[in-house]
Amino acid sequence: EFEIPLNIKTIGNYAFQLCTSLNAVIIPSSVTVIGHYAFLSCNNLKNIKLPHSIISIGIGAFQKCTKLTQIDLPSSVTKIEQHAFSGCFRLSNKSIISFTLIKEIEPFTFEDCVSIVELIIPNSVEKIGANLFCRCKSLKQITIPSSVKIIEKNTFYECFSLEKVELLAKITQIENGMFYKCTSLHSISIPSTVTLIGEKSFYSCSSLTEILIPPSVVTIGIASFESCSSLKKVIIDAIQK
């Protein structure tokens, strides 16, 4: 266990990288920034409590902390950079839904977080980065609020257990590979604001049985529904104009 001195304001880049025996860290309320890769590959770090002074969590800050089971994200956090928690195999969904000021969740933030089962994205979020939940193999359910305007490519790439997506977002594009190989996804409602369904966006969604394409859609990309082996019904509302 390591207690960071009270006068420290920033935990610098690579500060504790590869400290493989570190199992607990006490961060004082003076700290506002956790730098890039600060705790990268701290394989024995099991839990960490962030004070309400924290504003920014850097690139890969907790990447590959493979025993990290819980991290309480305070509402003060306004920025979480890419790969911040990727490869945290044991991180559960209970600890990552409290942040309320973030407008953008950057790419790969929760990549390979295979223990996350359910997640509600806060109403503050406007943009979801690429590959955000890539290979989150236990993720079953997610709610994306109406505040979200952009969801980038491969968001749910190979989320094999994903069954339900409440897509309330006012997005205009289902980006390339968004639900690539989401083999348990059996239904989804495409928002009426969508104009483009990207390439391989529903590739190999083998449990998908029916899809309603709203009148707003003008382009369906290459291999969008390729290998959707259970798909029996496609309703294209656009032809009813």
PDB file of C-alpha atoms in Angstrom:
ATOM      1  CA  GLU A   1       0.000   0.000   0.000  1.00  0.00           C
ATOM      2  CA  PHE A   2       1.196   3.489  -0.831  1.00  0.00           C
ATOM      3  CA  GLU A   3      -0.132   6.793   0.497  1.00  0.00           C
ATOM      4  CA  ILE A   4       0.520   9.776  -1.733  1.00  0.00           C
ATOM      5  CA  PRO A   5       1.566  12.881   0.246  1.00  0.00           C
ATOM      6  CA  LEU A   6      -1.105  15.502   0.864  1.00  0.00           C
ATOM      7  CA  ASN A   7       0.658  18.296  -1.020  1.00  0.00           C
ATOM      8  CA  ILE A   8       0.754  16.441  -4.374  1.00  0.00           C
ATOM      9  CA  LYS A   9      -1.477  17.945  -7.061  1.00  0.00           C
ATOM     10  CA  THR A  10      -0.557  15.818 -10.071  1.00  0.00           C
ATOM     11  CA  ILE A  11       0.363  12.147 -10.408  1.00  0.00           C
ATOM     12  CA  GLY A  12       2.738  12.324 -13.346  1.00  0.00           C
ATOM     13  CA  ASN A  13       2.969  10.247 -16.496  1.00  0.00           C
ATOM     14  CA  TYR A  14       4.252   6.686 -15.874  1.00  0.00           C
ATOM     15  CA  ALA A  15       4.518   7.467 -12.126  1.00  0.00           C
ATOM     16  CA  PHE A  16       3.788   3.904 -10.949  1.00  0.00           C
ATOM     17  CA  GLN A  17       4.002   1.988 -14.216  1.00  0.00           C
ATOM     18  CA  LEU A  18       4.879  -1.691 -13.728  1.00  0.00           C
ATOM     19  CA  CYS A  19       4.798  -1.484  -9.925  1.00  0.00           C
ATOM     20  CA  THR A  20       3.601  -5.050  -9.925  1.00  0.00           C
ATOM     21  CA  SER A  21       3.535  -5.489  -6.127  1.00  0.00           C
ATOM     22  CA  LEU A  22       1.417  -2.406  -5.473  1.00  0.00           C
ATOM     23  CA  ASN A  23      -2.013  -3.519  -4.221  1.00  0.00           C
ATOM     24  CA  ALA A  24      -3.527  -0.301  -2.858  1.00  0.00           C
ATOM     25  CA  VAL A  25      -3.075   3.440  -3.285  1.00  0.00           C
ATOM     26  CA  ILE A  26      -4.424   6.251  -1.131  1.00  0.00           C
ATOM     27  CA  ILE A  27      -4.843   9.437  -3.141  1.00  0.00           C
ATOM     28  CA  PRO A  28      -5.304  12.680  -1.168  1.00  0.00           C
ATOM     29  CA  SER A  29      -7.828  15.421  -1.965  1.00  0.00           C
ATOM     30  CA  SER A  30      -5.036  17.671  -3.228  1.00  0.00           C
ATOM     31  CA  VAL A  31      -4.664  15.604  -6.430  1.00  0.00           C
ATOM     32  CA  THR A  32      -6.556  16.879  -9.490  1.00  0.00           C
ATOM     33  CA  VAL A  33      -4.807  15.075 -12.361  1.00  0.00           C
ATOM     34  CA  ILE A  34      -3.748  11.467 -12.930  1.00  0.00           C
ATOM     35  CA  GLY A  35      -1.240  11.407 -15.775  1.00  0.00           C
ATOM     36  CA  HIS A  36      -0.827   9.160 -18.795  1.00  0.00           C
ATOM     37  CA  TYR A  37      -0.080   5.502 -17.958  1.00  0.00           C
ATOM     38  CA  ALA A  38       0.316   6.450 -14.276  1.00  0.00           C
ATOM     39  CA  PHE A  39      -0.635   2.945 -13.064  1.00  0.00           C
ATOM     40  CA  LEU A  40      -0.109   0.969 -16.277  1.00  0.00           C
ATOM     41  CA  SER A  41       0.276  -2.770 -15.663  1.00  0.00           C
ATOM     42  CA  CYS A  42       0.044  -2.559 -11.870  1.00  0.00           C
ATOM     43  CA  ASN A  43      -1.100  -6.161 -11.904  1.00  0.00           C
ATOM     44  CA  ASN A  44      -1.850  -6.449  -8.199  1.00  0.00           C
ATOM     45  CA  LEU A  45      -3.716  -3.177  -7.728  1.00  0.00           C
ATOM     46  CA  LYS A  46      -7.153  -4.287  -6.541  1.00  0.00           C
ATOM     47  CA  ASN A  47      -9.025  -1.147  -5.582  1.00  0.00           C
ATOM     48  CA  ILE A  48      -8.514   2.551  -5.571  1.00  0.00           C
ATOM     49  CA  LYS A  49     -10.688   5.402  -4.353  1.00  0.00           C
ATOM     50  CA  LEU A  50     -10.444   8.656  -6.221  1.00  0.00           C
ATOM     51  CA  PRO A  51     -11.105  11.853  -4.265  1.00  0.00           C
ATOM     52  CA  HIS A  52     -13.662  14.408  -5.440  1.00  0.00           C
ATOM     53  CA  SER A  53     -10.821  16.697  -6.431  1.00  0.00           C
ATOM     54  CA  ILE A  54      -9.943  14.579  -9.493  1.00  0.00           C
ATOM     55  CA  ILE A  55     -10.711  16.334 -12.780  1.00  0.00           C
ATOM     56  CA  SER A  56      -8.711  14.406 -15.393  1.00  0.00           C
ATOM     57  CA  ILE A  57      -7.634  10.781 -15.889  1.00  0.00           C
ATOM     58  CA  GLY A  58      -4.921  10.411 -18.517  1.00  0.00           C
ATOM     59  CA  ILE A  59      -4.335   8.025 -21.411  1.00  0.00           C
ATOM     60  CA  GLY A  60      -3.996   4.431 -20.218  1.00  0.00           C
ATOM     61  CA  ALA A  61      -3.902   5.587 -16.591  1.00  0.00           C
ATOM     62  CA  PHE A  62      -5.122   2.219 -15.267  1.00  0.00           C
ATOM     63  CA  GLN A  63      -4.604   0.134 -18.394  1.00  0.00           C
ATOM     64  CA  LYS A  64      -3.919  -3.554 -17.757  1.00  0.00           C
ATOM     65  CA  CYS A  65      -4.561  -3.347 -14.025  1.00  0.00           C
ATOM     66  CA  THR A  66      -5.825  -6.877 -14.296  1.00  0.00           C
ATOM     67  CA  LYS A  67      -6.883  -7.309 -10.643  1.00  0.00           C
ATOM     68  CA  LEU A  68      -8.647  -3.972 -10.312  1.00  0.00           C
ATOM     69  CA  THR A  69     -12.219  -4.790  -9.327  1.00  0.00           C
ATOM     70  CA  GLN A  70     -13.543  -1.391  -8.374  1.00  0.00           C
ATOM     71  CA  ILE A  71     -12.748   2.240  -8.931  1.00  0.00           C
ATOM     72  CA  ASP A  72     -15.147   4.924  -7.770  1.00  0.00           C
ATOM     73  CA  LEU A  73     -15.245   7.702 -10.318  1.00  0.00           C
ATOM     74  CA  PRO A  74     -16.269  10.941  -8.613  1.00  0.00           C
ATOM     75  CA  SER A  75     -18.665  13.402 -10.212  1.00  0.00           C
ATOM     76  CA  SER A  76     -15.833  15.945 -10.404  1.00  0.00           C
ATOM     77  CA  VAL A  77     -14.189  14.076 -13.309  1.00  0.00           C
ATOM     78  CA  THR A  78     -14.584  15.964 -16.591  1.00  0.00           C
ATOM     79  CA  LYS A  79     -12.114  14.047 -18.748  1.00  0.00           C
ATOM     80  CA  ILE A  80     -11.221  10.376 -19.112  1.00  0.00           C
ATOM     81  CA  GLU A  81      -8.747   9.790 -21.923  1.00  0.00           C
ATOM     82  CA  GLN A  82      -8.453   6.820 -24.239  1.00  0.00           C
ATOM     83  CA  HIS A  83      -7.427   3.387 -22.972  1.00  0.00           C
ATOM     84  CA  ALA A  84      -7.852   4.627 -19.379  1.00  0.00           C
ATOM     85  CA  PHE A  85      -9.263   1.281 -18.189  1.00  0.00           C
ATOM     86  CA  SER A  86      -8.652  -1.024 -21.147  1.00  0.00           C
ATOM     87  CA  GLY A  87      -7.618  -4.512 -20.166  1.00  0.00           C
ATOM     88  CA  CYS A  88      -9.011  -4.206 -16.629  1.00  0.00           C
ATOM     89  CA  PHE A  89     -10.475  -7.698 -16.801  1.00  0.00           C
ATOM     90  CA  ARG A  90     -12.126  -7.686 -13.365  1.00  0.00           C
ATOM     91  CA  LEU A  91     -13.531  -4.163 -13.326  1.00  0.00           C
ATOM     92  CA  SER A  92     -17.279  -4.325 -12.697  1.00  0.00           C
ATOM     93  CA  ASN A  93     -20.033  -2.013 -13.882  1.00  0.00           C
ATOM     94  CA  LYS A  94     -20.854  -0.921 -10.312  1.00  0.00           C
ATOM     95  CA  SER A  95     -18.001   1.529 -10.185  1.00  0.00           C
ATOM     96  CA  ILE A  96     -18.020   3.349 -13.510  1.00  0.00           C
ATOM     97  CA  ILE A  97     -21.394   5.060 -13.804  1.00  0.00           C
ATOM     98  CA  SER A  98     -21.084   7.900 -11.285  1.00  0.00           C
ATOM     99  CA  PHE A  99     -19.295  10.462 -13.459  1.00  0.00           C
ATOM    100  CA  THR A 100     -21.775  13.117 -14.589  1.00  0.00           C
ATOM    101  CA  LEU A 101     -19.786  15.982 -16.117  1.00  0.00           C
ATOM    102  CA  ILE A 102     -18.084  14.162 -18.984  1.00  0.00           C
ATOM    103  CA  LYS A 103     -19.121  15.166 -22.512  1.00  0.00           C
ATOM    104  CA  GLU A 104     -16.945  12.690 -24.399  1.00  0.00           C
ATOM    105  CA  ILE A 105     -15.917   9.132 -23.579  1.00  0.00           C
ATOM    106  CA  GLU A 106     -12.734   8.641 -25.562  1.00  0.00           C
ATOM    107  CA  PRO A 107     -11.813   5.634 -27.752  1.00  0.00           C
ATOM    108  CA  PHE A 108     -10.907   2.282 -26.178  1.00  0.00           C
ATOM    109  CA  THR A 109     -11.672   3.514 -22.628  1.00  0.00           C
ATOM    110  CA  PHE A 110     -13.269   0.220 -21.539  1.00  0.00           C
ATOM    111  CA  GLU A 111     -11.769  -2.079 -24.169  1.00  0.00           C
ATOM    112  CA  ASP A 112     -11.429  -5.680 -22.930  1.00  0.00           C
ATOM    113  CA  CYS A 113     -13.227  -4.965 -19.640  1.00  0.00           C
ATOM    114  CA  VAL A 114     -14.717  -8.426 -19.754  1.00  0.00           C
ATOM    115  CA  SER A 115     -16.513  -8.277 -16.373  1.00  0.00           C
ATOM    116  CA  ILE A 116     -18.811  -5.355 -17.176  1.00  0.00           C
ATOM    117  CA  VAL A 117     -22.373  -6.669 -17.535  1.00  0.00           C
ATOM    118  CA  GLU A 118     -24.597  -3.597 -17.680  1.00  0.00           C
ATOM    119  CA  LEU A 119     -23.993   0.109 -18.111  1.00  0.00           C
ATOM    120  CA  ILE A 120     -25.993   3.328 -18.191  1.00  0.00           C
ATOM    121  CA  ILE A 121     -24.151   6.179 -19.859  1.00  0.00           C
ATOM    122  CA  PRO A 122     -24.698   9.549 -18.122  1.00  0.00           C
ATOM    123  CA  ASN A 123     -26.874  12.237 -19.719  1.00  0.00           C
ATOM    124  CA  SER A 124     -23.878  14.569 -19.925  1.00  0.00           C
ATOM    125  CA  VAL A 125     -22.218  12.492 -22.647  1.00  0.00           C
ATOM    126  CA  GLU A 126     -22.434  13.806 -26.231  1.00  0.00           C
ATOM    127  CA  LYS A 127     -19.788  11.697 -27.971  1.00  0.00           C
ATOM    128  CA  ILE A 128     -18.795   8.042 -27.634  1.00  0.00           C
ATOM    129  CA  GLY A 129     -15.382   7.148 -29.010  1.00  0.00           C
ATOM    130  CA  ALA A 130     -14.384   4.316 -31.305  1.00  0.00           C
ATOM    131  CA  ASN A 131     -13.966   0.803 -29.906  1.00  0.00           C
ATOM    132  CA  LEU A 132     -15.217   1.998 -26.525  1.00  0.00           C
ATOM    133  CA  PHE A 133     -16.566  -1.389 -25.413  1.00  0.00           C
ATOM    134  CA  CYS A 134     -14.539  -3.521 -27.811  1.00  0.00           C
ATOM    135  CA  ARG A 135     -14.494  -7.142 -26.633  1.00  0.00           C
ATOM    136  CA  CYS A 136     -16.469  -6.477 -23.444  1.00  0.00           C
ATOM    137  CA  LYS A 137     -17.592 -10.063 -23.652  1.00  0.00           C
ATOM    138  CA  SER A 138     -19.939 -10.035 -20.633  1.00  0.00           C
ATOM    139  CA  LEU A 139     -21.786  -6.820 -21.498  1.00  0.00           C
ATOM    140  CA  LYS A 140     -25.473  -7.725 -21.817  1.00  0.00           C
ATOM    141  CA  GLN A 141     -27.322  -4.438 -21.663  1.00  0.00           C
ATOM    142  CA  ILE A 142     -26.583  -0.776 -22.240  1.00  0.00           C
ATOM    143  CA  THR A 143     -28.558   2.468 -22.350  1.00  0.00           C
ATOM    144  CA  ILE A 144     -27.319   5.306 -24.537  1.00  0.00           C
ATOM    145  CA  PRO A 145     -29.098   8.578 -23.698  1.00  0.00           C
ATOM    146  CA  SER A 146     -30.593  11.158 -26.035  1.00  0.00           C
ATOM    147  CA  SER A 147     -27.741  13.559 -25.236  1.00  0.00           C
ATOM    148  CA  VAL A 148     -25.385  11.478 -27.408  1.00  0.00           C
ATOM    149  CA  LYS A 149     -24.933  12.909 -30.919  1.00  0.00           C
ATOM    150  CA  ILE A 150     -21.991  10.862 -32.183  1.00  0.00           C
ATOM    151  CA  ILE A 151     -21.098   7.190 -31.729  1.00  0.00           C
ATOM    152  CA  GLU A 152     -17.885   6.263 -33.515  1.00  0.00           C
ATOM    153  CA  LYS A 153     -16.962   3.000 -35.269  1.00  0.00           C
ATOM    154  CA  ASN A 154     -16.613  -0.455 -33.704  1.00  0.00           C
ATOM    155  CA  THR A 155     -18.189   0.688 -30.425  1.00  0.00           C
ATOM    156  CA  PHE A 156     -19.494  -2.768 -29.479  1.00  0.00           C
ATOM    157  CA  TYR A 157     -17.046  -4.824 -31.542  1.00  0.00           C
ATOM    158  CA  GLU A 158     -17.304  -8.487 -30.524  1.00  0.00           C
ATOM    159  CA  CYS A 159     -19.537  -7.900 -27.506  1.00  0.00           C
ATOM    160  CA  PHE A 160     -20.749 -11.475 -27.773  1.00  0.00           C
ATOM    161  CA  SER A 161     -23.206 -11.304 -24.841  1.00  0.00           C
ATOM    162  CA  LEU A 162     -24.888  -8.019 -25.769  1.00  0.00           C
ATOM    163  CA  GLU A 163     -28.636  -8.659 -25.912  1.00  0.00           C
ATOM    164  CA  LYS A 164     -30.268  -5.280 -25.439  1.00  0.00           C
ATOM    165  CA  VAL A 165     -29.323  -1.779 -26.540  1.00  0.00           C
ATOM    166  CA  GLU A 166     -31.563   1.111 -25.593  1.00  0.00           C
ATOM    167  CA  LEU A 167     -30.468   3.549 -28.261  1.00  0.00           C
ATOM    168  CA  LEU A 168     -32.076   6.869 -27.412  1.00  0.00           C
ATOM    169  CA  ALA A 169     -29.280   8.861 -29.029  1.00  0.00           C
ATOM    170  CA  LYS A 170     -30.064  11.338 -31.828  1.00  0.00           C
ATOM    171  CA  ILE A 171     -27.272  10.033 -34.027  1.00  0.00           C
ATOM    172  CA  THR A 172     -27.203  10.343 -37.821  1.00  0.00           C
ATOM    173  CA  GLN A 173     -24.971   7.364 -38.555  1.00  0.00           C
ATOM    174  CA  ILE A 174     -24.642   3.765 -37.446  1.00  0.00           C
ATOM    175  CA  GLU A 175     -20.893   3.726 -37.968  1.00  0.00           C
ATOM    176  CA  ASN A 176     -18.818   0.941 -39.515  1.00  0.00           C
ATOM    177  CA  GLY A 177     -18.647  -2.180 -37.373  1.00  0.00           C
ATOM    178  CA  MET A 178     -20.699  -0.693 -34.553  1.00  0.00           C
ATOM    179  CA  PHE A 179     -22.297  -4.038 -33.604  1.00  0.00           C
ATOM    180  CA  TYR A 180     -19.781  -6.301 -35.342  1.00  0.00           C
ATOM    181  CA  LYS A 181     -20.261  -9.901 -34.154  1.00  0.00           C
ATOM    182  CA  CYS A 182     -22.716  -9.037 -31.403  1.00  0.00           C
ATOM    183  CA  THR A 183     -23.974 -12.578 -31.711  1.00  0.00           C
ATOM    184  CA  SER A 184     -26.566 -12.346 -28.897  1.00  0.00           C
ATOM    185  CA  LEU A 185     -28.230  -9.149 -30.103  1.00  0.00           C
ATOM    186  CA  HIS A 186     -31.775 -10.122 -31.061  1.00  0.00           C
ATOM    187  CA  SER A 187     -33.390  -6.719 -31.592  1.00  0.00           C
ATOM    188  CA  ILE A 188     -32.548  -3.047 -31.895  1.00  0.00           C
ATOM    189  CA  SER A 189     -34.477   0.101 -32.719  1.00  0.00           C
ATOM    190  CA  ILE A 190     -32.631   2.334 -35.161  1.00  0.00           C
ATOM    191  CA  PRO A 191     -33.299   6.019 -34.358  1.00  0.00           C
ATOM    192  CA  SER A 192     -35.348   7.978 -36.885  1.00  0.00           C
ATOM    193  CA  THR A 193     -32.463  10.467 -37.201  1.00  0.00           C
ATOM    194  CA  VAL A 194     -30.132   7.911 -38.829  1.00  0.00           C
ATOM    195  CA  THR A 195     -29.302   8.504 -42.508  1.00  0.00           C
ATOM    196  CA  LEU A 196     -26.487   5.972 -42.946  1.00  0.00           C
ATOM    197  CA  ILE A 197     -25.953   2.383 -41.821  1.00  0.00           C
ATOM    198  CA  GLY A 198     -22.233   1.767 -42.152  1.00  0.00           C
ATOM    199  CA  GLU A 199     -20.180  -1.110 -43.490  1.00  0.00           C
ATOM    200  CA  LYS A 200     -20.341  -4.322 -41.449  1.00  0.00           C
ATOM    201  CA  SER A 201     -22.304  -2.462 -38.772  1.00  0.00           C
ATOM    202  CA  PHE A 202     -24.359  -5.584 -37.925  1.00  0.00           C
ATOM    203  CA  TYR A 203     -21.980  -8.154 -39.372  1.00  0.00           C
ATOM    204  CA  SER A 204     -22.614 -11.650 -37.973  1.00  0.00           C
ATOM    205  CA  CYS A 205     -25.326 -10.581 -35.536  1.00  0.00           C
ATOM    206  CA  SER A 206     -26.532 -14.138 -35.732  1.00  0.00           C
ATOM    207  CA  SER A 207     -29.424 -13.739 -33.241  1.00  0.00           C
ATOM    208  CA  LEU A 208     -30.977 -10.741 -34.983  1.00  0.00           C
ATOM    209  CA  THR A 209     -34.356 -11.808 -36.350  1.00  0.00           C
ATOM    210  CA  GLU A 210     -35.930  -8.545 -37.512  1.00  0.00           C
ATOM    211  CA  ILE A 211     -34.783  -5.059 -38.422  1.00  0.00           C
ATOM    212  CA  LEU A 212     -36.775  -1.906 -39.120  1.00  0.00           C
ATOM    213  CA  ILE A 213     -34.962   0.635 -41.251  1.00  0.00           C
ATOM    214  CA  PRO A 214     -36.505   4.102 -40.802  1.00  0.00           C
ATOM    215  CA  PRO A 215     -37.392   6.472 -43.675  1.00  0.00           C
ATOM    216  CA  SER A 216     -34.449   8.714 -42.841  1.00  0.00           C
ATOM    217  CA  VAL A 217     -31.915   6.122 -44.036  1.00  0.00           C
ATOM    218  CA  VAL A 218     -30.527   6.798 -47.521  1.00  0.00           C
ATOM    219  CA  THR A 219     -27.460   4.546 -47.490  1.00  0.00           C
ATOM    220  CA  ILE A 220     -26.919   0.958 -46.347  1.00  0.00           C
ATOM    221  CA  GLY A 221     -23.214   0.141 -46.455  1.00  0.00           C
ATOM    222  CA  ILE A 222     -21.314  -2.872 -47.734  1.00  0.00           C
ATOM    223  CA  ALA A 223     -21.925  -6.077 -45.748  1.00  0.00           C
ATOM    224  CA  SER A 224     -24.034  -4.221 -43.182  1.00  0.00           C
ATOM    225  CA  PHE A 225     -26.082  -7.328 -42.369  1.00  0.00           C
ATOM    226  CA  GLU A 226     -23.791 -10.015 -43.741  1.00  0.00           C
ATOM    227  CA  SER A 227     -23.978 -13.359 -41.915  1.00  0.00           C
ATOM    228  CA  CYS A 228     -27.069 -12.392 -39.917  1.00  0.00           C
ATOM    229  CA  SER A 229     -28.142 -16.003 -40.171  1.00  0.00           C
ATOM    230  CA  SER A 230     -31.394 -15.648 -38.169  1.00  0.00           C
ATOM    231  CA  LEU A 231     -32.635 -12.510 -39.891  1.00  0.00           C
ATOM    232  CA  LYS A 232     -36.104 -13.270 -41.245  1.00  0.00           C
ATOM    233  CA  LYS A 233     -37.667  -9.878 -41.730  1.00  0.00           C
ATOM    234  CA  VAL A 234     -36.370  -6.525 -42.966  1.00  0.00           C
ATOM    235  CA  ILE A 235     -38.778  -3.610 -43.113  1.00  0.00           C
ATOM    236  CA  ILE A 236     -37.545  -0.675 -45.158  1.00  0.00           C
ATOM    237  CA  ASP A 237     -39.896   2.190 -44.389  1.00  0.00           C
ATOM    238  CA  ALA A 238     -38.245   4.401 -46.977  1.00  0.00           C
ATOM    239  CA  ILE A 239     -40.135   2.697 -49.821  1.00  0.00           C
ATOM    240  CA  GLN A 240     -43.420   3.873 -48.321  1.00  0.00           C
ATOM    241  CA  LYS A 241     -42.619   7.550 -48.974  1.00  0.00           C
TER     242      LYS A 241
END
